[in-house]
mmCIF file of C-alpha atoms in Angstrom:
data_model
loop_
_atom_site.group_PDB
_atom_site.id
_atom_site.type_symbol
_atom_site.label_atom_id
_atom_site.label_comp_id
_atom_site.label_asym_id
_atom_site.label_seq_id
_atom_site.Cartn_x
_atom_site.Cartn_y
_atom_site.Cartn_z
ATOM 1 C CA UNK A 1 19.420 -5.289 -37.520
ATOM 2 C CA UNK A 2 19.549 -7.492 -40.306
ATOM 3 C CA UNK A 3 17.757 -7.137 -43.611
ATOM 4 C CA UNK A 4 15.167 -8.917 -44.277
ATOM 5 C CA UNK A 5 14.540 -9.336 -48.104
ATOM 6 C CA UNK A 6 12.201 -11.136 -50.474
ATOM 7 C CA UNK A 7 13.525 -14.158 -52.637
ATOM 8 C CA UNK A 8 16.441 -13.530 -55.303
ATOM 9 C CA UNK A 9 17.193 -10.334 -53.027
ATOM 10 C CA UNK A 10 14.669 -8.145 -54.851
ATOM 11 C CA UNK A 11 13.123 -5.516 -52.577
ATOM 12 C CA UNK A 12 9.214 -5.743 -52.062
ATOM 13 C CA UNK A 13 7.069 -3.312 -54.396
ATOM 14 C CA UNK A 14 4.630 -1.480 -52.979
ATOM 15 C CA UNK A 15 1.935 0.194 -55.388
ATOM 16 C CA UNK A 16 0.291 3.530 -54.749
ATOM 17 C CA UNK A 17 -2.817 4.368 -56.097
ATOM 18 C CA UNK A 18 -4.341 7.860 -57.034
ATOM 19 C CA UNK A 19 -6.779 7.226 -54.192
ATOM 20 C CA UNK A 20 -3.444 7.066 -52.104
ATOM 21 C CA UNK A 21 -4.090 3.437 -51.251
ATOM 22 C CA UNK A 22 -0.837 1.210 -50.766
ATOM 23 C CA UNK A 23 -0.789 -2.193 -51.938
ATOM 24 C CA UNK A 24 1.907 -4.524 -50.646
ATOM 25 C CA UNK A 25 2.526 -6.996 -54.263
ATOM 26 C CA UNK A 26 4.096 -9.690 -51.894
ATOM 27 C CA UNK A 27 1.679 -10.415 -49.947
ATOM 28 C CA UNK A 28 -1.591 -9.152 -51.675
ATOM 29 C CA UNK A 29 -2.427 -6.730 -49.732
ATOM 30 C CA UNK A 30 -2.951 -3.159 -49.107
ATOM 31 C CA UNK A 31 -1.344 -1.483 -46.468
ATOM 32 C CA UNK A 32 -0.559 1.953 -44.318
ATOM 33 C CA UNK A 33 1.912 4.588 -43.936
ATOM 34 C CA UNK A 34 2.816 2.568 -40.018
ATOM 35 C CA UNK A 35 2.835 -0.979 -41.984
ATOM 36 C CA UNK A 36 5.908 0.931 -43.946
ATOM 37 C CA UNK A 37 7.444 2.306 -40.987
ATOM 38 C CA UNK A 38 7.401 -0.868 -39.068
ATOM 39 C CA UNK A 39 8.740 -2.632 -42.527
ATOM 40 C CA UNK A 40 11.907 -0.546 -42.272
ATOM 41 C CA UNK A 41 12.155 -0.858 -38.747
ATOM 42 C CA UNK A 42 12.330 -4.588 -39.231
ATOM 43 C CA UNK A 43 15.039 -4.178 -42.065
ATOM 44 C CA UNK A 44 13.212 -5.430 -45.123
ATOM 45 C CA UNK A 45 13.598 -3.442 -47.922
ATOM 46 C CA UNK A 46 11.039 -1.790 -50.358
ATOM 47 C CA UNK A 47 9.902 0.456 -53.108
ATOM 48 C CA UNK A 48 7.112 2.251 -53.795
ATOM 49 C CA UNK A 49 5.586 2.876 -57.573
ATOM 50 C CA UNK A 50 2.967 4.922 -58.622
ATOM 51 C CA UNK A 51 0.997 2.477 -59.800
ATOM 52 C CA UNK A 52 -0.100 4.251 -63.222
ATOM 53 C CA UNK A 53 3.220 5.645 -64.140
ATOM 54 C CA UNK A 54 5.772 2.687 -62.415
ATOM 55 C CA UNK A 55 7.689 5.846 -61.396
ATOM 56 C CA UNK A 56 9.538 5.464 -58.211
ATOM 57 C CA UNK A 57 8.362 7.756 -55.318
ATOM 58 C CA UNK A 58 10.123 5.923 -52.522
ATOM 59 C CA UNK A 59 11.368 9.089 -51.291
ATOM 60 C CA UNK A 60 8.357 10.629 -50.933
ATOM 61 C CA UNK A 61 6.680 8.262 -49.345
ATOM 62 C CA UNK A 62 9.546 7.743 -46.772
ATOM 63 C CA UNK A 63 9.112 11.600 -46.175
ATOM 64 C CA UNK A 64 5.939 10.964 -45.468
ATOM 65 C CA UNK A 65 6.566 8.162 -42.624
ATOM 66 C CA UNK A 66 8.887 11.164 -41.223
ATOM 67 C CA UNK A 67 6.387 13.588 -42.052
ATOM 68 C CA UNK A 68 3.599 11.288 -39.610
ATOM 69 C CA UNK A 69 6.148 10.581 -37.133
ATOM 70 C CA UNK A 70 7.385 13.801 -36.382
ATOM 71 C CA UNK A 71 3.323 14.600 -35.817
ATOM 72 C CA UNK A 72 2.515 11.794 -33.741
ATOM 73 C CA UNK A 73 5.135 13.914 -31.064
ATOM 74 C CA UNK A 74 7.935 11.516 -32.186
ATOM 75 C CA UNK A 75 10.108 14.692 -32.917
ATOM 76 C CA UNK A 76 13.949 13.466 -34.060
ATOM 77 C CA UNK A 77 14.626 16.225 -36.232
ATOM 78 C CA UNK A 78 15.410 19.755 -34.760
ATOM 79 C CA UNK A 79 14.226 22.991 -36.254
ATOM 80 C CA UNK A 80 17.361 24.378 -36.905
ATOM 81 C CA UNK A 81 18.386 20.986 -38.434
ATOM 82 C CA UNK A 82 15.269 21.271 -40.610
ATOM 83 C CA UNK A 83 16.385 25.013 -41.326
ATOM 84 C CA UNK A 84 19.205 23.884 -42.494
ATOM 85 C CA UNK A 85 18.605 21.594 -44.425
ATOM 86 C CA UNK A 86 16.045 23.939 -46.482
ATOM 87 C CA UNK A 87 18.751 26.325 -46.790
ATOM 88 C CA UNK A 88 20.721 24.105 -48.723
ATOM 89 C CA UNK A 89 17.987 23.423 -51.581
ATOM 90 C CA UNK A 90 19.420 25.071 -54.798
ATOM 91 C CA UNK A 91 22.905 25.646 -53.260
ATOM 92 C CA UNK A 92 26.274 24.795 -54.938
ATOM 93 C CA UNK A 93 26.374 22.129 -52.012
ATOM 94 C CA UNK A 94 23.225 20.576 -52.448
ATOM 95 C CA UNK A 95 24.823 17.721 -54.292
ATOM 96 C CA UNK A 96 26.680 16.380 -51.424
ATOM 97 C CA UNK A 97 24.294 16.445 -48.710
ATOM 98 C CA UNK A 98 22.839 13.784 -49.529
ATOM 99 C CA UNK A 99 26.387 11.053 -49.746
ATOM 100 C CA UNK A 100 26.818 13.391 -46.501
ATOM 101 C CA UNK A 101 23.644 12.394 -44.720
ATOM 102 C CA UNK A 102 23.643 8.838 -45.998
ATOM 103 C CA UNK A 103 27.221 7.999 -44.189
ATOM 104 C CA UNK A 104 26.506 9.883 -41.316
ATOM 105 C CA UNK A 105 23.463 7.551 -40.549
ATOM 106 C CA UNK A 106 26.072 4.654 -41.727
ATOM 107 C CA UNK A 107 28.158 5.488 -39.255
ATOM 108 C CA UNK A 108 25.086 6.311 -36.700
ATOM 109 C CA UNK A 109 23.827 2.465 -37.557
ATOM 110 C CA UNK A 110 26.946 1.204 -37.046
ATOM 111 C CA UNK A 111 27.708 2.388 -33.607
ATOM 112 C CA UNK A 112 23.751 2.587 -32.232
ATOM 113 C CA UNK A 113 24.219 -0.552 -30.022
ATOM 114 C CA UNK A 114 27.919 0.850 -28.751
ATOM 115 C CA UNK A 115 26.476 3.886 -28.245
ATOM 116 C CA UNK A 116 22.970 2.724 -25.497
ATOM 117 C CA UNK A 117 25.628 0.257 -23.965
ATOM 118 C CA UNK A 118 27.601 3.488 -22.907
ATOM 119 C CA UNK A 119 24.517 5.642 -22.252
ATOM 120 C CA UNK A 120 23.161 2.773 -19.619
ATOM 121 C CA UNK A 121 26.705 2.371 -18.139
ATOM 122 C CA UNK A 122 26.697 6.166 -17.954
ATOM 123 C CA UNK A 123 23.356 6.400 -16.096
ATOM 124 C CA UNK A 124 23.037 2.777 -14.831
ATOM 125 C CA UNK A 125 26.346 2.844 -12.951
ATOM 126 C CA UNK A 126 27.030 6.889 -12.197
ATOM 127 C CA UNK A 127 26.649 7.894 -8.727
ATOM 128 C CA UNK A 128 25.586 11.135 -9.270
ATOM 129 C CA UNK A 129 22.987 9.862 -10.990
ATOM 130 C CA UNK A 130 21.502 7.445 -7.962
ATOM 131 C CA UNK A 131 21.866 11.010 -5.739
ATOM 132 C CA UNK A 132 19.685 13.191 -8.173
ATOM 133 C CA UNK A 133 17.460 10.133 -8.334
ATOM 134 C CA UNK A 134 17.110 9.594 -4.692
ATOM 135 C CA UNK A 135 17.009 13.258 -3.688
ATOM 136 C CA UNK A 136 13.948 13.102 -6.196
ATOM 137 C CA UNK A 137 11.871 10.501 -4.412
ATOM 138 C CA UNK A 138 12.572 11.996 -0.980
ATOM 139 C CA UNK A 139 11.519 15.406 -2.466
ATOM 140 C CA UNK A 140 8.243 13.547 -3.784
ATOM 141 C CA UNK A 141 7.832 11.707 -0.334
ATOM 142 C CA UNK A 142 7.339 14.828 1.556
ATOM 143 C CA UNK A 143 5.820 16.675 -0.855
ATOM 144 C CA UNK A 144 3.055 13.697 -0.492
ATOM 145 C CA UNK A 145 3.375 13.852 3.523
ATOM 146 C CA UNK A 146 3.079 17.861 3.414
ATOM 147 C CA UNK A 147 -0.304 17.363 1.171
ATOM 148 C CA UNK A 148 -1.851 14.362 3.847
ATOM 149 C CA UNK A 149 -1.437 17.216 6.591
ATOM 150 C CA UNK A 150 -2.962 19.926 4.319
ATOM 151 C CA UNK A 151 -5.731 18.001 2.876
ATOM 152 C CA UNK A 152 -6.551 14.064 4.185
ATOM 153 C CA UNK A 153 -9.412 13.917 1.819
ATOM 154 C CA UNK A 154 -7.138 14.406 -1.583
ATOM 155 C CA UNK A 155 -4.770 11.295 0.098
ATOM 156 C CA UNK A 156 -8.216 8.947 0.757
ATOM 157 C CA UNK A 157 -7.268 8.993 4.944
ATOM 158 C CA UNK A 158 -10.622 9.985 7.282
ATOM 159 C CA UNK A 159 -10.599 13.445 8.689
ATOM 160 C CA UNK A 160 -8.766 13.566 12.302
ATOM 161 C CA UNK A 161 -11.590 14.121 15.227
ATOM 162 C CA UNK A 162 -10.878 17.697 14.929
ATOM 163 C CA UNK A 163 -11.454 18.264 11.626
ATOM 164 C CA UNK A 164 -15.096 15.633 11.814
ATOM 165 C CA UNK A 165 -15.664 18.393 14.571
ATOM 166 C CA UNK A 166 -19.336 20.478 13.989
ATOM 167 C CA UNK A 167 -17.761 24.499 13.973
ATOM 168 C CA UNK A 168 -17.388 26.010 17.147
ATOM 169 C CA UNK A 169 -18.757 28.936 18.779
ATOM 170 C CA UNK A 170 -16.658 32.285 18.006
ATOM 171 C CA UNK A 171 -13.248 32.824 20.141
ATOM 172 C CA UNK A 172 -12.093 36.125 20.755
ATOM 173 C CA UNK A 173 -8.891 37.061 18.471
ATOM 174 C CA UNK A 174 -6.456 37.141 21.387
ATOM 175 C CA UNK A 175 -7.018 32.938 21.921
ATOM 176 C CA UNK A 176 -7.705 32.599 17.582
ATOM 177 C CA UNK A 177 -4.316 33.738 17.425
ATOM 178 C CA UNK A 178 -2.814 31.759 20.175
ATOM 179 C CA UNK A 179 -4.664 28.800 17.986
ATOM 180 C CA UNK A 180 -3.064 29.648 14.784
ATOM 181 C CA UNK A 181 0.465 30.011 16.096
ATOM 182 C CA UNK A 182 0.353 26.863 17.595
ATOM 183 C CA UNK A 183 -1.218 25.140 14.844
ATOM 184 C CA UNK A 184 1.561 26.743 12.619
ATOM 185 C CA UNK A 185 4.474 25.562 15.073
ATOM 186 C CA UNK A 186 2.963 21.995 14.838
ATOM 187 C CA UNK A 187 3.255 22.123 11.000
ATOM 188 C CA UNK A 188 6.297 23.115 11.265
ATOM 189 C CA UNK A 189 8.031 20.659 13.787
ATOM 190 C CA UNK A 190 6.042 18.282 11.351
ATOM 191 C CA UNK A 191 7.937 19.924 8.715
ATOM 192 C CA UNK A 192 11.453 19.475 9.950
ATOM 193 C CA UNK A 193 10.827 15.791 11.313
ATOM 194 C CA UNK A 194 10.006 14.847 7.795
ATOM 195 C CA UNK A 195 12.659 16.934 6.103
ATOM 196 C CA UNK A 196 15.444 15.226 8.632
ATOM 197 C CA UNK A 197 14.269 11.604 7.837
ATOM 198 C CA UNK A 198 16.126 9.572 5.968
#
């Protein structure tokens, strides 16, 4: 994505207050924590300054975007990553992590757009893919048939004339269970008929 930038190629400066208010000194204006994230989506560049000490807390703030991200549910970073990355405050290595983590994501940025042109040819176009995905909807299909025969009112069709039916009088067990088998054997020729479709 290309970088947007303000005239003679100076990045914007953003002020934050003690009241933690941002202020936007290009355009006049105060803005949030998503106006920030949606500035570096877009590519244009910034800095943040505590407005009474001009000291540059970019960093922070950035960590914050992250920080409001990762709590909206818009989790990129895994624990163990996060684990790691603790571990390494105050070691010997500390100093390159960062170089490390910057050309990583260099090389990430770089090859983003290479990278979802393969992940859609590897989905779009593979076959097993299509199956799993068509095996799904069938699956769905007759779960959603099975469920009209078990309950018509959940599906919004009218009750059959049997089911409308007032309740009636007591049948002895011997033709109740003659019923109930045969109602059973229906379901299940049901069942099968649906399960052999295709």
């Amino acid at each position: 994505m290309a970088r947007k930038s303000t005239p003679d190629d100076e990045p914007t400066i953003i002020k934050k207050y003690a009241n933690r208010r941002l202020y936007n000194t290009a355009k006049s204006s105060y803005v949030t924590l998503d106006n920030l994230a949606e500035m570096v989506r877009e590519g244009e560049d910034f800095v943040v300054r505590d407005a009474k000490s001009g000291e540059d807390i970019t960093r922070s703030v950035l960590t914050q975007i992250i920080f409001e991200e990762e709590a909206k549910g818009q989790n990129m970073l895994p624990a163990n990553f996060l684990r790691q990355l603790i571990r390494l405050y105050g070691d010997t290595l500390q100093g390159f992590v960062p170089s490390y983590l910057d050309a990583s994501m260099d090389t990430f940025a770089r090859n983003q757009e290479k990278m979802r042109d393969q992940v859609q040819t590897a989905f779009g176009s593979n076959p097993a893919m299509a199956n799993w995905e068509a095996m799904t909807r069938k699956n769905m299909e007759m779960f959603e048939n099975a469920m009209r025969m078990f309950s018509p009112f959940a599906t919004g069709m009218p009750p059959s004339d049997e089911q409308a039916a007032p309740a009636k009088p007591a049948k002895t067990k011997d033709v109740e269970l003659d019923d109930l088998k045969a109602q059973l054997a229906d379901m299940q020729s049901r069942l099968t008929k649906l399960s052999g479709d295709d």
